[in-house]
Amino acid sequence: MENCIFCKIAQKEIPSTGVYEDEHLYAFRDLNPQAPEHILIIPKKHIARVENLQEEDTELMGRIVIAAQKIAEKLGLKKGYRLVFNNGPDGGQEVEHIHLHLMGGRKFSWPAG
Ligand code: 5GP
Ligand code: ZN
């Protein structure tokens, strides 16, 4: 989608540090990491928010979580990690292209702030 920063990152129009890529997904390091390891996993298809997901996206969203599992293993996050979808203004979503945050390398508290 035009003017979407994450579509541009997926298309390599904006540089990023990639950690995983396949036909459907791209994963790259967050520019402003909140943990020693902070990766964003995005579908190549533009989907703005969780509420825009359709039945046909079921497999794609499963692929995102399986990619998180593979990346966490590659990064050696044996003690666990935090997976987060910020969604909409109250959810703290700043970029309107759905993305899964994979954060690790430190202990996280709960409830989230
Ligand atoms: P959100 O608040 O929407 O859940 O998260 C957006 C994330 O994207 C933030 O953690 C922010 O640091 C990251 N981000 C925003 N712009 C860029 C960028 O141009 N490159 C990279 N690598 N990360 C970005
Ligand atoms: Zn997009």
XYZ file of C-alpha atoms in Angstrom, residues 15-88:
74
model
C 16.390 -0.275 4.444
C 16.076 -2.519 7.487
C 18.017 -5.297 9.170
C 16.213 -8.458 8.132
C 16.289 -11.592 10.265
C 13.782 -13.787 8.405
C 11.966 -13.750 5.073
C 9.761 -16.055 3.071
C 7.093 -15.735 0.392
C 4.522 -14.375 2.845
C 6.454 -12.650 5.632
C 9.334 -10.354 6.459
C 10.946 -9.918 9.882
C 13.387 -7.171 10.793
C 14.965 -5.447 13.780
C 12.979 -2.654 15.443
C 14.623 0.757 14.960
C 13.999 1.658 18.609
C 14.464 -1.631 20.498
C 12.751 -2.084 23.874
C 14.722 -5.228 24.711
C 18.128 -6.719 23.778
C 16.332 -8.545 20.954
C 13.357 -6.731 19.389
C 12.058 -8.004 16.068
C 8.980 -7.019 14.064
C 7.290 -9.727 11.983
C 4.985 -8.481 9.233
C 2.902 -10.001 6.461
C 3.987 -8.781 3.006
C 0.285 -8.209 2.341
C -0.955 -4.884 3.732
C -3.407 -5.424 6.587
C -3.842 -2.357 8.787
C -5.226 -3.823 12.024
C -6.565 -6.974 13.645
C -10.111 -5.833 12.846
C -9.238 -5.873 9.138
C -8.317 -9.569 9.205
C -10.485 -11.897 7.135
C -11.113 -15.607 7.302
C -8.631 -16.082 4.436
C -5.850 -14.595 6.627
C -6.062 -17.421 9.184
C -3.086 -19.324 7.761
C -1.049 -16.146 7.302
C -1.450 -15.211 10.971
C -0.442 -18.722 11.987
C 2.660 -18.338 9.832
C 3.568 -15.162 11.752
C 3.566 -17.014 15.075
C 5.534 -19.954 13.648
C 8.069 -17.453 12.235
C 8.370 -15.966 15.747
C 9.142 -19.448 17.070
C 11.864 -19.970 14.427
C 13.436 -16.542 14.982
C 13.406 -16.960 18.782
C 15.199 -20.268 18.379
C 17.756 -18.718 16.008
C 18.368 -15.893 18.495
C 18.784 -18.394 21.342
C 15.914 -17.062 23.456
C 15.759 -20.237 25.528
C 14.299 -18.560 28.629
C 11.236 -17.221 26.807
C 10.133 -14.065 25.062
C 7.245 -11.644 24.758
C 4.969 -11.594 21.678
C 2.748 -8.507 21.286
C 0.269 -7.129 18.769
C -0.387 -3.482 19.634
C -3.751 -2.779 18.017
C -5.435 0.580 17.447
